[in-house]
PDB file of C-alpha atoms in Angstrom:
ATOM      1  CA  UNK A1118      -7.754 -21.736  24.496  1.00 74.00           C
ATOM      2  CA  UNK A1119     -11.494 -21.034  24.843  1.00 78.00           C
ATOM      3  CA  UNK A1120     -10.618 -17.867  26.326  1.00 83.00           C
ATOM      4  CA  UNK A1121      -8.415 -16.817  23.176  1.00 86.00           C
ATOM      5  CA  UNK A1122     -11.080 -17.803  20.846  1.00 83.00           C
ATOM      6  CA  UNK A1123     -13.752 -15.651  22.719  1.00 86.00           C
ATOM      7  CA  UNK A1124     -11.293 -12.353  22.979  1.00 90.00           C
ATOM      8  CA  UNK A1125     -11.217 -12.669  19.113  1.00 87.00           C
ATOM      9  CA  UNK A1126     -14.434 -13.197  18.353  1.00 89.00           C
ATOM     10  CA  UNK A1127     -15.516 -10.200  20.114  1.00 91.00           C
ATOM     11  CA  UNK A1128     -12.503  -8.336  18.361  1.00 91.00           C
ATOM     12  CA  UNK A1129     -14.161  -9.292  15.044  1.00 90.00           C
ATOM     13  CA  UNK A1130     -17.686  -8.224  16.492  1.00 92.00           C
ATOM     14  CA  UNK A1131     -16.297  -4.703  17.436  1.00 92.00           C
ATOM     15  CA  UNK A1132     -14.354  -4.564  14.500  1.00 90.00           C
ATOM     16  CA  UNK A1133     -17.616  -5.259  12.095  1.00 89.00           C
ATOM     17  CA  UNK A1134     -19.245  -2.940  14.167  1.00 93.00           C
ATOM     18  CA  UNK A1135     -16.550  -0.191  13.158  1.00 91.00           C
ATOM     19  CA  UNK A1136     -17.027  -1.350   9.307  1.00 89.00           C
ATOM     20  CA  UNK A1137     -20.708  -0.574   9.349  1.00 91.00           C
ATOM     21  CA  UNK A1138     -20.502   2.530  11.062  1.00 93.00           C
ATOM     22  CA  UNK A1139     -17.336   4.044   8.878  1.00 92.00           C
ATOM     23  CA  UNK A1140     -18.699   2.140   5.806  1.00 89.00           C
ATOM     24  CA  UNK A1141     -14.590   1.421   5.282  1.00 89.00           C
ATOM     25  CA  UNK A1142     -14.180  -2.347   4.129  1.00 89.00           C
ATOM     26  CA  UNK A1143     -10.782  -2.433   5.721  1.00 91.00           C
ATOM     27  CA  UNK A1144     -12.466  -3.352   8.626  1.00 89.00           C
ATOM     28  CA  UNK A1145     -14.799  -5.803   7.553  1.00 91.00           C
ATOM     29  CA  UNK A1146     -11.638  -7.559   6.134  1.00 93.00           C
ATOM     30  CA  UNK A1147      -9.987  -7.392   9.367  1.00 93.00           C
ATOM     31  CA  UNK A1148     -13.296  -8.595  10.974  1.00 91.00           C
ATOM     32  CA  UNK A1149     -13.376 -11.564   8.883  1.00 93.00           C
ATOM     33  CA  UNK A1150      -9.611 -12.542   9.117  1.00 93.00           C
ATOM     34  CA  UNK A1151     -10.114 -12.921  13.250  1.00 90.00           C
ATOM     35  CA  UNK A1152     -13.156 -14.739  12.399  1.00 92.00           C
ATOM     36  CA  UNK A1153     -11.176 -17.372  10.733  1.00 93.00           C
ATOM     37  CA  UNK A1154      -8.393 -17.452  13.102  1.00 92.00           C
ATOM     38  CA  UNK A1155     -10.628 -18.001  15.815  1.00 89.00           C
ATOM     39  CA  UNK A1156     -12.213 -20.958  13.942  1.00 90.00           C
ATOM     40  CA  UNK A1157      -9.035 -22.478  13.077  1.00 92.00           C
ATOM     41  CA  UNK A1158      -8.007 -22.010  17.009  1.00 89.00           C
ATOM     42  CA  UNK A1159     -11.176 -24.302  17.697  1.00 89.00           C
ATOM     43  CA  UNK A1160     -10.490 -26.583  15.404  1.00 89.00           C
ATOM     44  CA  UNK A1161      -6.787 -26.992  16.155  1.00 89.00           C
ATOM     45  CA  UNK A1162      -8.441 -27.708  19.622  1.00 87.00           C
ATOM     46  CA  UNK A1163     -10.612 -30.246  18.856  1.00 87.00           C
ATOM     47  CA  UNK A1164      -8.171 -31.926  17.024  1.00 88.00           C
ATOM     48  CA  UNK A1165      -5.666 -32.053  19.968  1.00 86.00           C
ATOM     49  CA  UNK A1166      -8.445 -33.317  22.797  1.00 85.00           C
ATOM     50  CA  UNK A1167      -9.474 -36.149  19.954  1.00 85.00           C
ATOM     51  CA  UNK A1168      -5.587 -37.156  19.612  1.00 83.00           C
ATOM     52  CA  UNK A1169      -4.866 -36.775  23.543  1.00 81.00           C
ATOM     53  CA  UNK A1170      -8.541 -39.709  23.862  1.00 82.00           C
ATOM     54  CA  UNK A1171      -7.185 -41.622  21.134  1.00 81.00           C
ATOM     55  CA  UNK A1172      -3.488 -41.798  22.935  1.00 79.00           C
ATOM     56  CA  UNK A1173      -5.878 -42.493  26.648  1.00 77.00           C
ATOM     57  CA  UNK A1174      -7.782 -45.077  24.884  1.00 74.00           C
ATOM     58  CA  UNK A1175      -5.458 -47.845  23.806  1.00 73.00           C
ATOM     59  CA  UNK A1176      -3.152 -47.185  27.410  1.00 67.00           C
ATOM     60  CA  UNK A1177      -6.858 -47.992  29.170  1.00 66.00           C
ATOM     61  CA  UNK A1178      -7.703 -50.938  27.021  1.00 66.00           C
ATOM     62  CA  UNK A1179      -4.360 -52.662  27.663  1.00 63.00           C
ATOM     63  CA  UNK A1180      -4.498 -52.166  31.413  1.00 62.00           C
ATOM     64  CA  UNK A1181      -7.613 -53.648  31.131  1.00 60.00           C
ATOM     65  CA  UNK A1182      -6.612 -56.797  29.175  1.00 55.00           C
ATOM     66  CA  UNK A1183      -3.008 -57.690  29.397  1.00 53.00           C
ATOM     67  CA  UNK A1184      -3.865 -61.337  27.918  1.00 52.00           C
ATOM     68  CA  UNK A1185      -3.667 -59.409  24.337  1.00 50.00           C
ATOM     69  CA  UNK A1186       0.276 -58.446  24.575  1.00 51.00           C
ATOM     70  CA  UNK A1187       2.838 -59.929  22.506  1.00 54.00           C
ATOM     71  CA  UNK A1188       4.067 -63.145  23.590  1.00 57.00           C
ATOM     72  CA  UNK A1189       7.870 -63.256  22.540  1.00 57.00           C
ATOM     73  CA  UNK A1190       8.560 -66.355  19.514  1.00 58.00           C
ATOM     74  CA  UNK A1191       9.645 -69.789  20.476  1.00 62.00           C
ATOM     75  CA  UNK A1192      13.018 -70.001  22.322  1.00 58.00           C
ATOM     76  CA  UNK A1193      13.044 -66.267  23.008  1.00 61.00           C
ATOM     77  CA  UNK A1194      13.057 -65.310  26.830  1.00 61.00           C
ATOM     78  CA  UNK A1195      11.038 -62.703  28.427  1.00 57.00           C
ATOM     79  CA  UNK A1196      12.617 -59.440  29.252  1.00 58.00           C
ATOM     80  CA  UNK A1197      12.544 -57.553  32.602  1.00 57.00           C
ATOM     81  CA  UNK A1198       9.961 -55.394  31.208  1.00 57.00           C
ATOM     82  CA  UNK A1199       7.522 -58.219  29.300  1.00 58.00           C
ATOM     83  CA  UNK A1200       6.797 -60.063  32.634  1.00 56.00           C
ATOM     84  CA  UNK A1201       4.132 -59.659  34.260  1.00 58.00           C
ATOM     85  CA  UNK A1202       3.640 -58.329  37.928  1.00 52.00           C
ATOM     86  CA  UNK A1203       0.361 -59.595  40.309  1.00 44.00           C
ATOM     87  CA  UNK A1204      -0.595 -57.533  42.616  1.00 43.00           C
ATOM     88  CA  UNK A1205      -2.246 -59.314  45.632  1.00 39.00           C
ATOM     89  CA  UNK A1206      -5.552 -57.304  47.248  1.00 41.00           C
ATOM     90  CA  UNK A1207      -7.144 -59.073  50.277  1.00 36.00           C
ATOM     91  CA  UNK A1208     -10.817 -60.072  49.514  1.00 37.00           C
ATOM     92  CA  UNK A1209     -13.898 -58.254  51.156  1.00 37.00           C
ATOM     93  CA  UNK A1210     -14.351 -60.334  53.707  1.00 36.00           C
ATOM     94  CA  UNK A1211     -10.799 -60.213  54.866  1.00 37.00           C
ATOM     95  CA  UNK A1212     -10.880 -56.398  55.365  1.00 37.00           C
ATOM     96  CA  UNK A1213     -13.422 -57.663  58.016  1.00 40.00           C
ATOM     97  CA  UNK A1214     -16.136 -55.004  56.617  1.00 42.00           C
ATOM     98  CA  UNK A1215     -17.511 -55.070  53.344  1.00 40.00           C
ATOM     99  CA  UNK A1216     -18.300 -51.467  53.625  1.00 44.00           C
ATOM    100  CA  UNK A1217     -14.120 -50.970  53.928  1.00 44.00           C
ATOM    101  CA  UNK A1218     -13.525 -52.056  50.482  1.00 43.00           C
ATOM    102  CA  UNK A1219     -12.746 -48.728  48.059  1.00 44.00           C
ATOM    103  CA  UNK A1220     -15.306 -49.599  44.603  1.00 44.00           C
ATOM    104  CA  UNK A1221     -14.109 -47.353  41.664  1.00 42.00           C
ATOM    105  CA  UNK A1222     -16.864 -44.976  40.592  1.00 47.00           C
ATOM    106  CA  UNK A1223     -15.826 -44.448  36.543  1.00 52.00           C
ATOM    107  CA  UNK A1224     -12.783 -46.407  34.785  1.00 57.00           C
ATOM    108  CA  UNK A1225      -9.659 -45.499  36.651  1.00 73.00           C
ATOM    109  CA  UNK A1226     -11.120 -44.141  39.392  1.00 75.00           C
ATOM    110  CA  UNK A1227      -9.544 -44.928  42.725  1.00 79.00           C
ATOM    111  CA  UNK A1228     -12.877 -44.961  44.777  1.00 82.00           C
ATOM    112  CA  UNK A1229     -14.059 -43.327  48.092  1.00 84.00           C
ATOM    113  CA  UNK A1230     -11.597 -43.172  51.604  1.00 84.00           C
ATOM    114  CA  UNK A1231     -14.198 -44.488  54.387  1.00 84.00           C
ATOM    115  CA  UNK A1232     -13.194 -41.379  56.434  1.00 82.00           C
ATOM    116  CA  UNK A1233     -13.467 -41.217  59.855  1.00 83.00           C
ATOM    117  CA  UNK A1234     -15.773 -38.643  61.613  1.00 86.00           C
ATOM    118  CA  UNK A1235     -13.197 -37.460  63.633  1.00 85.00           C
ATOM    119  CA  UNK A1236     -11.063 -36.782  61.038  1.00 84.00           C
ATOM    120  CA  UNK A1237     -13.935 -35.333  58.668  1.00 84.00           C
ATOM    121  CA  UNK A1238     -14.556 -32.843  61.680  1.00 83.00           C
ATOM    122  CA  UNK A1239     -11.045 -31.711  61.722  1.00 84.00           C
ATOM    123  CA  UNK A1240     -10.295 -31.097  57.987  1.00 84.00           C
ATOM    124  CA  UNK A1241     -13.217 -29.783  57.586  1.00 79.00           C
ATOM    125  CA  UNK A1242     -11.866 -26.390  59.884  1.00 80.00           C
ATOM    126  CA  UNK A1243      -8.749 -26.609  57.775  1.00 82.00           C
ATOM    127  CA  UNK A1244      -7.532 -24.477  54.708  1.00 82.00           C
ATOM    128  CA  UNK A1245      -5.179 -27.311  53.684  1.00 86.00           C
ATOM    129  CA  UNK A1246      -4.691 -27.267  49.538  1.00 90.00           C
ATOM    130  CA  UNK A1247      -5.669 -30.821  48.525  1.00 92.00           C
ATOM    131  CA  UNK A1248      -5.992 -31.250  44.315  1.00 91.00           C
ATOM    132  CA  UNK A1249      -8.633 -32.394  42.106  1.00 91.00           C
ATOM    133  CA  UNK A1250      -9.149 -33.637  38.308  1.00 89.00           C
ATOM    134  CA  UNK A1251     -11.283 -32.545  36.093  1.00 86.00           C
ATOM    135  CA  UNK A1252     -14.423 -34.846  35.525  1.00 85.00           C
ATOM    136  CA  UNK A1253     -13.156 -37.621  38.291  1.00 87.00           C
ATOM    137  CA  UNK A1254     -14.958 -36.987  41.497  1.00 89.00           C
ATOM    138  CA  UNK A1255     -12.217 -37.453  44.100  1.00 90.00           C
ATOM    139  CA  UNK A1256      -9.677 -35.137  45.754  1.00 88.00           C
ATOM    140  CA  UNK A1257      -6.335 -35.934  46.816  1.00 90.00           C
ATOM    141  CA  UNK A1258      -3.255 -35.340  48.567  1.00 91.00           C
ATOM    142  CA  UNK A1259      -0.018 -33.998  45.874  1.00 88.00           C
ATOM    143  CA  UNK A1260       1.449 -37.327  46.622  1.00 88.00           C
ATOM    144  CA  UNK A1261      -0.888 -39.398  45.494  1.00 89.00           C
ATOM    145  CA  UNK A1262       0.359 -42.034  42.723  1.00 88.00           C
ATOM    146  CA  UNK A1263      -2.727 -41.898  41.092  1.00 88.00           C
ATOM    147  CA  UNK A1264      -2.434 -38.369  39.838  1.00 87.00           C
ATOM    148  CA  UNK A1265       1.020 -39.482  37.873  1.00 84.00           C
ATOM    149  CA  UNK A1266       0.414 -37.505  34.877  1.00 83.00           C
ATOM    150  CA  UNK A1267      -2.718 -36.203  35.110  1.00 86.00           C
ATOM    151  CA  UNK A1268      -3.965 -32.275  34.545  1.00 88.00           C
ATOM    152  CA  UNK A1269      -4.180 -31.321  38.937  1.00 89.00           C
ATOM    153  CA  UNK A1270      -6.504 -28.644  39.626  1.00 90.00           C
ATOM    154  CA  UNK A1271      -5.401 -27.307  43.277  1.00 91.00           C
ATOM    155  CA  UNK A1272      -8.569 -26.820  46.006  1.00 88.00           C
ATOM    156  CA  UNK A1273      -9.158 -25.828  49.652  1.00 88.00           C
ATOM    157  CA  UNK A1274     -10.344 -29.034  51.557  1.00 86.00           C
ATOM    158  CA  UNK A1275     -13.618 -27.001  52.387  1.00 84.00           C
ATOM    159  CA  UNK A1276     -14.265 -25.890  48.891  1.00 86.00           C
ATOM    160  CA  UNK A1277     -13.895 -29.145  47.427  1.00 86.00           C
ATOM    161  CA  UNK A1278     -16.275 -31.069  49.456  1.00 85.00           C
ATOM    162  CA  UNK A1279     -18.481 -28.095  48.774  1.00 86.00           C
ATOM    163  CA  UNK A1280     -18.613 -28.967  45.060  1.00 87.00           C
ATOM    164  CA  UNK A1281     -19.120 -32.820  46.211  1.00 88.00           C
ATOM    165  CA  UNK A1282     -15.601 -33.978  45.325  1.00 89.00           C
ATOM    166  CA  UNK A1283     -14.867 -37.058  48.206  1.00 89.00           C
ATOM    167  CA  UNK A1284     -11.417 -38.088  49.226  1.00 90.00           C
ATOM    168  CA  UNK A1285      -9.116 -40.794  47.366  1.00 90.00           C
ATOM    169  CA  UNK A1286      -9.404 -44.641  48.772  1.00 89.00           C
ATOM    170  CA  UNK A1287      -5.650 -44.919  47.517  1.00 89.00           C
ATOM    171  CA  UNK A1288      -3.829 -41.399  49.323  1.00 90.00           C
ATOM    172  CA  UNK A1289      -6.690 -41.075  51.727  1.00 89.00           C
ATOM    173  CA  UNK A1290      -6.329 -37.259  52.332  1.00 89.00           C
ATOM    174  CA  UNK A1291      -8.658 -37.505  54.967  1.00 88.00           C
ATOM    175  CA  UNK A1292      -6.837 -39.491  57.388  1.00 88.00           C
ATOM    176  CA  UNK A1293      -3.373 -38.136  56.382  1.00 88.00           C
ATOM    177  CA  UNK A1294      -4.282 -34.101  56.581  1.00 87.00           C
ATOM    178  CA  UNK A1295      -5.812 -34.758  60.207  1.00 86.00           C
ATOM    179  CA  UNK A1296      -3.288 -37.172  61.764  1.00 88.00           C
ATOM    180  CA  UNK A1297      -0.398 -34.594  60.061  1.00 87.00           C
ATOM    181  CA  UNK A1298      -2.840 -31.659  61.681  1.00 85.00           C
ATOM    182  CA  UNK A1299      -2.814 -33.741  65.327  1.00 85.00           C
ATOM    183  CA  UNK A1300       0.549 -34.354  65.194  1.00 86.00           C
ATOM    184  CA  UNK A1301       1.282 -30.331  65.143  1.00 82.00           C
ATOM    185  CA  UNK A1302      -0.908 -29.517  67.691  1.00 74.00           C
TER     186      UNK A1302
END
């Protein structure tokens, strides 16, 4: 979108330019009608990122506190979809190292895979396509159930730990991209 707005902008640059030089208000006119059509373009943008956070917002707010849903009235039953699933994840100390334990970064965020050296050594020779998001600082295999909806942005392995991205506790790309690499050769 940025792109569209820029390629207009300099259109009504060159274009006021041209009106100047040929003294012809045509242009000018012309100049000022991609002006505003660029400025509506940024402002139809803004207003469709503030919508898309507003629709992100109340999905993270009732993950985060599922005491607040509707309870259904006296003498109704709960429906397959109202009750509520526990999930069970073993404590620290049963993992039997503290350090194992994945700790989310940002809200959402899946936290670092504990990769093995080995492993690190041998993806890091490999062009393998893992994908990243944008302003979440882990990479990931396709498959990962994380990503669900999310905008992917696909990487080489190598280039993303260049720009610091670390792999996913929850797909662990690590781990899978060398033992799927070992297993070929």
């Amino acid at each position: 979108m940025l792109f569209i707005v820029l390629v207009l902008v300099l259109a009504a640059l060159g274009l006021l330019v041209a009106a100047l030089i040929t003294a012809n208000s045509l242009w000018a006119w012309i100049s000022i009608g991609l002006s505003v059509v660029a400025g509506l373009l940024l402002l139809f943008d803004l207003l469709r990122r503030r919508k898309k956070r507003a629709a992100e917002a109340p999905a993270e707010e009732a993950a985060e506190d599922p005491a607040e849903e509707d309870e259904p009235a006296e003498g109704e039953e709960k429906k397959p979809e109202d009750v509520e699933q526990t999930v069970l994840m073993p404590a620290a100390g049963e993992l039997g190292d503290a350090e194992d334990t994945p700790e989310p970064q940002q809200s959402g965020d899946p936290g670092e895979e504990k990769s093995d050296p080995a492993d690190v050594a041998v993806v890091s020779e490999l062009e393998i396509e893992v994908v990243v998001v944008d302003e979440y600082p882990r990479y990931h295999v396709t498959s990962c159930e994380w990503l669900e909806t999310r905008d992917t942005i696909p990487l080489g392995i190598g280039e993303a730990r260049q720009l610091g991205f670390t792999p996913c506790a929850l797909c662990t790309p690590d781990a899978e991209i060398a033992g799927k690499h070992r297993e070929k050769a």
